[in-house]
Amino acid sequence: MTNFLHINSIIRMAIMLTAGIAYSYANDENPEHLLDGISLEYYYQNGSGLSIDFQDGELDYDWIVGPRKGNKGKDIPYKSRKIGDDMYIVNFHEKHKPDFVTLIFNLEQNVMYSSAILRYGTEKEMIIFSGGIIEHVKR
């Protein structure tokens, strides 16, 4: 019985330590710029599309198709995390608009997803939750 309690305690300790390690990684606030040097074009299901370039911890984007065609953003700081094989989550904040955008890029399957609150805190606030196809990737 004592041996069983000892093993049970060890298992519980291992689970708590593992959970603590995962929690510490999740709370890591150091921005990563894992997509620096990558440019890509992607198109949403509604036909809108844009090109996006990552360099030196910043991104530039240009809407190339659709109702937002011609809208651009330049030198926007971004954060990223690797979440799978050739899969990344990215976020950026354009305070002057104000927009907060999260993108997921699966470069292995050439798909992407976005979740955004655009023009937050204004009468024009929009919530975006959509996906698209990555057409061109330049590394």
Coordinates of N, CA and C in Angstrom, one line a residue:
M1 N 0.8 -1.2 0.0 CA 0.0 0.0 0.0 C 0.9 1.3 0.0
T2 N 1.9 1.3 0.8 CA 2.8 2.4 0.9 C 3.5 2.6 -0.5
N3 N 3.9 1.5 -1.1 CA 4.5 1.6 -2.4 C 3.6 2.3 -3.5
F4 N 2.3 1.9 -3.4 CA 1.3 2.4 -4.3 C 1.1 3.9 -4.1
L5 N 1.1 4.4 -2.8 CA 1.0 5.8 -2.5 C 2.2 6.6 -3.0
H6 N 3.4 6.0 -2.9 CA 4.6 6.6 -3.3 C 4.6 6.8 -4.9
I7 N 4.2 5.8 -5.6 CA 4.1 5.8 -7.1 C 3.1 6.8 -7.5
N8 N 1.9 6.8 -6.8 CA 0.8 7.8 -7.1 C 1.3 9.2 -6.9
S9 N 2.1 9.4 -5.8 CA 2.6 10.8 -5.6 C 3.6 11.2 -6.7
I10 N 4.4 10.3 -7.1 CA 5.4 10.6 -8.2 C 4.7 11.0 -9.5
I11 N 3.6 10.2 -9.8 CA 2.8 10.5 -11.0 C 2.2 11.8 -10.9
R12 N 1.6 12.1 -9.8 CA 1.0 13.5 -9.6 C 2.0 14.6 -9.7
M13 N 3.2 14.4 -9.1 CA 4.2 15.4 -9.2 C 4.6 15.6 -10.7
A14 N 4.8 14.5 -11.4 CA 5.2 14.6 -12.8 C 4.1 15.4 -13.7
I15 N 2.9 15.1 -13.4 CA 1.8 15.8 -14.1 C 1.8 17.3 -13.8
M16 N 2.0 17.6 -12.5 CA 2.0 19.0 -12.1 C 3.2 19.8 -12.7
L17 N 4.4 19.1 -12.7 CA 5.5 19.7 -13.3 C 5.4 19.9 -14.8
T18 N 4.8 18.9 -15.5 CA 4.6 19.0 -16.9 C 3.6 20.1 -17.2
A19 N 2.5 20.2 -16.5 CA 1.6 21.3 -16.7 C 2.2 22.6 -16.4
G20 N 3.1 22.7 -15.4 CA 3.7 24.0 -15.2 C 4.7 24.4 -16.3
I21 N 5.3 23.5 -16.9 CA 6.2 23.8 -18.0 C 5.4 24.3 -19.2
A22 N 4.3 23.6 -19.5 CA 3.4 24.0 -20.6 C 2.9 25.4 -20.3
Y23 N 2.5 25.7 -19.1 CA 2.0 27.0 -18.7 C 3.0 28.1 -18.9
S24 N 4.3 27.8 -18.5 CA 5.3 28.8 -18.6 C 5.6 29.1 -20.1
Y25 N 5.6 28.1 -21.0 CA 5.7 28.4 -22.4 C 4.6 29.2 -22.9
A26 N 3.4 28.9 -22.5 CA 2.2 29.6 -23.0 C 2.3 31.1 -22.6
N27 N 2.9 31.4 -21.4 CA 3.0 32.7 -20.9 C 4.2 33.5 -21.4
D28 N 5.0 32.9 -22.2 CA 6.3 33.5 -22.7 C 5.9 34.7 -23.5
E29 N 6.2 35.9 -23.1 CA 5.9 37.1 -23.8 C 6.9 37.6 -24.8
N30 N 8.0 36.9 -24.9 CA 9.0 37.3 -25.9 C 8.5 37.1 -27.3
P31 N 8.4 38.2 -28.0 CA 7.9 38.1 -29.4 C 8.9 37.3 -30.3
E32 N 8.3 36.4 -31.1 CA 9.2 35.7 -32.0 C 8.8 36.2 -33.4
H33 N 9.8 36.2 -34.3 CA 9.6 36.7 -35.6 C 10.0 35.6 -36.6
L34 N 9.2 34.5 -36.5 CA 9.6 33.2 -37.2 C 9.3 33.3 -38.7
L35 N 8.6 34.3 -39.2 CA 8.2 34.4 -40.6 C 9.1 35.4 -41.3
D36 N 10.1 36.0 -40.6 CA 10.9 36.9 -41.3 C 11.6 36.3 -42.5
G37 N 11.5 37.0 -43.6 CA 12.1 36.5 -44.9 C 11.1 35.8 -45.8
I38 N 9.8 35.7 -45.3 CA 8.8 35.0 -46.1 C 7.8 36.0 -46.6
S39 N 7.4 35.8 -47.9 CA 6.3 36.6 -48.5 C 5.3 35.6 -49.0
L40 N 4.1 36.0 -49.0 CA 3.0 35.1 -49.5 C 1.8 35.9 -50.0
E41 N 1.0 35.2 -50.8 CA -0.3 35.8 -51.2 C -1.3 34.8 -50.8
Y42 N -2.4 35.3 -50.3 CA -3.5 34.4 -49.9 C -4.9 35.0 -50.3
Y43 N -5.8 34.2 -50.5 CA -7.1 34.6 -51.0 C -8.2 34.0 -50.1
Y44 N -9.1 34.8 -49.7 CA -10.2 34.4 -48.9 C -11.3 33.8 -49.7
Q45 N -12.2 33.1 -49.0 CA -13.3 32.4 -49.7 C -14.2 33.3 -50.5
N46 N -14.3 34.6 -50.1 CA -15.1 35.6 -50.8 C -14.4 36.2 -52.0
G47 N -13.2 35.7 -52.3 CA -12.4 36.2 -53.5 C -11.5 37.3 -53.2
S48 N -11.5 38.0 -52.0 CA -10.6 39.0 -51.7 C -9.2 38.4 -51.4
G49 N -8.2 39.1 -51.7 CA -6.8 38.6 -51.5 C -5.8 39.7 -51.2
L50 N -4.7 39.2 -50.6 CA -3.7 40.1 -50.3 C -2.3 39.5 -50.3
S51 N -1.3 40.3 -50.4 CA 0.1 39.9 -50.3 C 0.6 40.4 -48.9
I52 N 1.5 39.6 -48.3 CA 2.0 40.0 -47.0 C 3.5 39.6 -47.0
D53 N 4.3 40.5 -46.5 CA 5.8 40.3 -46.4 C 6.2 40.4 -45.0
F54 N 7.0 39.5 -44.5 CA 7.6 39.6 -43.1 C 9.1 39.9 -43.2
Q55 N 9.5 40.8 -42.4 CA 10.9 41.1 -42.4 C 11.3 41.9 -41.1
D56 N 12.4 41.6 -40.5 CA 12.9 42.3 -39.3 C 11.8 42.5 -38.2
G57 N 11.0 41.5 -38.0 CA 10.0 41.7 -36.9 C 8.8 42.5 -37.3
E58 N 8.7 42.9 -38.6 CA 7.5 43.7 -39.0 C 6.9 43.0 -40.3
L59 N 5.7 43.5 -40.6 CA 5.0 43.0 -41.8 C 4.5 44.2 -42.6
D60 N 4.4 43.9 -43.9 CA 3.8 44.8 -44.8 C 2.7 44.0 -45.5
Y61 N 1.5 44.6 -45.7 CA 0.5 43.9 -46.4 C -0.1 44.9 -47.5
D62 N -0.7 44.3 -48.5 CA -1.3 45.0 -49.6 C -2.5 44.2 -50.1
W63 N -3.7 44.7 -50.0 CA -4.9 44.1 -50.6 C -4.8 44.2 -52.1
I64 N -4.8 43.0 -52.8 CA -4.5 43.0 -54.2 C -5.8 42.7 -55.0
V65 N -6.8 42.2 -54.4 CA -8.1 41.8 -55.0 C -9.2 42.1 -54.0
G66 N -10.4 42.5 -54.6 CA -11.6 42.6 -53.7 C -11.9 44.1 -53.3
P67 N -12.9 44.3 -52.5 CA -13.3 45.6 -52.2 C -12.3 46.5 -51.4
R68 N -11.3 45.8 -50.8 CA -10.3 46.5 -50.0 C -9.0 46.7 -50.9
K69 N -9.1 46.4 -52.2 CA -7.9 46.5 -53.1 C -7.3 47.9 -52.9
G70 N -6.0 47.9 -52.8 CA -5.3 49.2 -52.6 C -5.0 49.5 -51.2
N71 N -5.7 49.0 -50.2 CA -5.4 49.2 -48.8 C -4.1 48.6 -48.5
K72 N -3.3 49.3 -47.7 CA -1.9 48.8 -47.4 C -1.6 49.1 -45.9
G73 N -0.7 48.3 -45.4 CA -0.1 48.5 -44.1 C 1.4 48.3 -44.2
K74 N 2.2 49.1 -43.5 CA 3.6 49.0 -43.7 C 4.3 49.1 -42.3
D75 N 5.3 48.4 -42.1 CA 6.2 48.4 -40.9 C 5.4 48.2 -39.6
I76 N 4.5 47.1 -39.7 CA 3.7 46.8 -38.5 C 4.4 45.7 -37.7
P77 N 4.7 45.9 -36.4 CA 5.3 44.9 -35.6 C 4.4 43.7 -35.5
Y78 N 5.0 42.5 -35.6 CA 4.2 41.3 -35.4 C 4.8 40.3 -34.4
K79 N 4.0 39.4 -33.9 CA 4.5 38.3 -33.1 C 4.1 37.0 -33.7
S80 N 4.9 35.9 -33.5 CA 4.5 34.7 -34.1 C 4.9 33.5 -33.2
R81 N 4.3 32.4 -33.4 CA 4.7 31.1 -32.7 C 4.5 30.0 -33.7
K82 N 5.4 29.0 -33.6 CA 5.3 27.8 -34.4 C 4.3 26.9 -33.6
I83 N 3.3 26.4 -34.3 CA 2.2 25.6 -33.7 C 2.1 24.2 -34.3
G84 N 3.0 23.9 -35.3 CA 3.0 22.6 -35.9 C 4.0 22.6 -37.0
D85 N 4.1 21.5 -37.7 CA 5.0 21.4 -38.9 C 4.6 22.5 -39.9
D86 N 5.5 23.4 -40.1 CA 5.3 24.5 -41.1 C 4.0 25.2 -40.9
M87 N 3.6 25.4 -39.6 CA 2.3 26.0 -39.2 C 2.6 27.1 -38.1
Y88 N 2.1 28.3 -38.4 CA 2.4 29.4 -37.5 C 1.2 30.2 -37.2
I89 N 1.2 30.8 -35.9 CA 0.1 31.7 -35.6 C 0.8 33.1 -35.5
V90 N 0.2 34.1 -36.0 CA 0.8 35.4 -36.0 C -0.3 36.4 -35.5
N91 N 0.2 37.4 -34.8 CA -0.8 38.5 -34.5 C -0.1 39.9 -34.7
F92 N -0.9 40.9 -34.9 CA -0.5 42.2 -35.0 C -1.6 43.2 -34.7
H93 N -1.2 44.4 -34.3 CA -2.1 45.4 -33.8 C -1.8 46.7 -34.5
E94 N -2.8 47.2 -35.2 CA -2.7 48.5 -35.8 C -3.6 49.5 -35.0
K95 N -2.9 50.1 -34.0 CA -3.7 50.9 -33.1 C -4.3 52.1 -33.7
H96 N -3.7 52.7 -34.8 CA -4.3 53.9 -35.4 C -5.6 53.6 -36.1
K97 N -5.9 52.4 -36.4 CA -7.2 52.1 -37.2 C -8.4 52.0 -36.3
P98 N -8.6 51.4 -35.3 CA -7.8 50.4 -34.6 C -8.2 48.9 -35.0
D99 N -7.2 48.1 -35.3 CA -7.5 46.7 -35.7 C -6.5 45.8 -34.9
F100 N -7.1 44.6 -34.5 CA -6.2 43.6 -33.9 C -6.5 42.3 -34.7
V101 N -5.5 41.7 -35.3 CA -5.6 40.6 -36.2 C -4.8 39.4 -35.8
T102 N -5.3 38.2 -35.9 CA -4.6 37.0 -35.6 C -4.8 36.1 -36.9
L103 N -3.6 35.6 -37.4 CA -3.6 34.8 -38.6 C -3.0 33.5 -38.3
I104 N -3.5 32.4 -38.9 CA -2.8 31.1 -38.8 C -2.5 30.7 -40.2
F105 N -1.2 30.4 -40.4 CA -0.7 29.9 -41.7 C -0.3 28.5 -41.6
N106 N -0.8 27.6 -42.4 CA -0.4 26.2 -42.6 C 0.3 26.2 -43.9
L107 N 1.6 26.3 -43.9 CA 2.3 26.4 -45.2 C 2.5 25.0 -45.8
E108 N 2.3 24.0 -45.1 CA 2.4 22.6 -45.6 C 1.1 22.3 -46.5
Q109 N 0.0 22.8 -46.0 CA -1.3 22.5 -46.7 C -1.8 23.7 -47.5
N110 N -1.1 24.8 -47.5 CA -1.4 26.0 -48.2 C -2.8 26.6 -47.9
V111 N -3.1 26.6 -46.6 CA -4.3 27.2 -46.1 C -4.0 28.2 -45.0
M112 N -4.9 29.1 -44.7 CA -4.7 30.1 -43.7 C -6.1 30.4 -43.1
Y113 N -6.1 30.9 -41.9 CA -7.3 31.3 -41.2 C -7.0 32.7 -40.5
S114 N -8.1 33.4 -40.4 CA -7.9 34.7 -39.7 C -9.1 35.0 -38.7
S115 N -8.7 35.6 -37.7 CA -9.7 36.1 -36.7 C -9.3 37.5 -36.3
A116 N -10.2 38.5 -36.4 CA -9.8 39.9 -36.2 C -11.0 40.6 -35.6
I117 N -10.6 41.6 -34.9 CA -11.6 42.7 -34.5 C -11.1 44.0 -35.2
L118 N -11.8 44.4 -36.1 CA -11.5 45.6 -36.9 C -12.3 46.8 -36.4
R119 N -11.6 47.9 -36.4 CA -12.2 49.2 -36.0 C -12.9 49.1 -34.6
Y120 N -12.2 48.3 -33.7 CA -12.8 48.0 -32.4 C -13.0 49.3 -31.6
G121 N -14.1 49.3 -30.9 CA -14.5 50.5 -30.1 C -15.1 51.7 -30.9
T122 N -15.4 51.4 -32.2 CA -16.0 52.4 -33.0 C -17.4 51.9 -33.5
E123 N -18.1 52.8 -34.1 CA -19.4 52.4 -34.7 C -19.2 51.4 -35.9
K124 N -18.0 51.4 -36.4 CA -17.7 50.6 -37.6 C -17.1 49.2 -37.2
E125 N -17.1 48.9 -35.9 CA -16.5 47.6 -35.5 C -17.0 46.4 -36.2
M126 N -16.1 45.5 -36.6 CA -16.4 44.3 -37.4 C -15.6 43.2 -36.7
I127 N -16.2 42.0 -36.7 CA -15.5 40.8 -36.2 C -15.4 39.9 -37.5
I128 N -14.1 39.5 -37.7 CA -13.8 38.7 -38.9 C -13.4 37.3 -38.4
F129 N -13.9 36.3 -39.0 CA -13.5 34.9 -38.7 C -13.6 34.1 -40.0
S130 N -12.5 34.0 -40.8 CA -12.6 33.3 -42.1 C -11.3 32.6 -42.4
G131 N -11.3 31.9 -43.5 CA -10.2 31.2 -44.0 C -9.9 31.4 -45.5
G132 N -8.8 30.9 -45.9 CA -8.5 31.1 -47.3 C -7.4 30.1 -47.8
I133 N -7.0 30.3 -49.0 CA -6.0 29.5 -49.7 C -4.7 30.3 -49.9
I134 N -3.6 29.8 -49.6 CA -2.3 30.4 -49.8 C -1.9 30.0 -51.2
E135 N -1.7 31.0 -52.1 CA -1.4 30.7 -53.5 C 0.1 30.7 -53.7
H136 N 0.9 31.7 -53.2 CA 2.3 31.8 -53.5 C 3.0 32.0 -52.2
V137 N 4.1 31.3 -52.0 CA 5.0 31.4 -50.8 C 6.4 31.6 -51.4
K138 N 7.1 32.7 -50.9 CA 8.5 32.9 -51.2 C 9.2 32.9 -49.9
R139 N 10.3 32.1 -49.8 CA 11.1 32.0 -48.6 C 12.4 32.5 -48.8

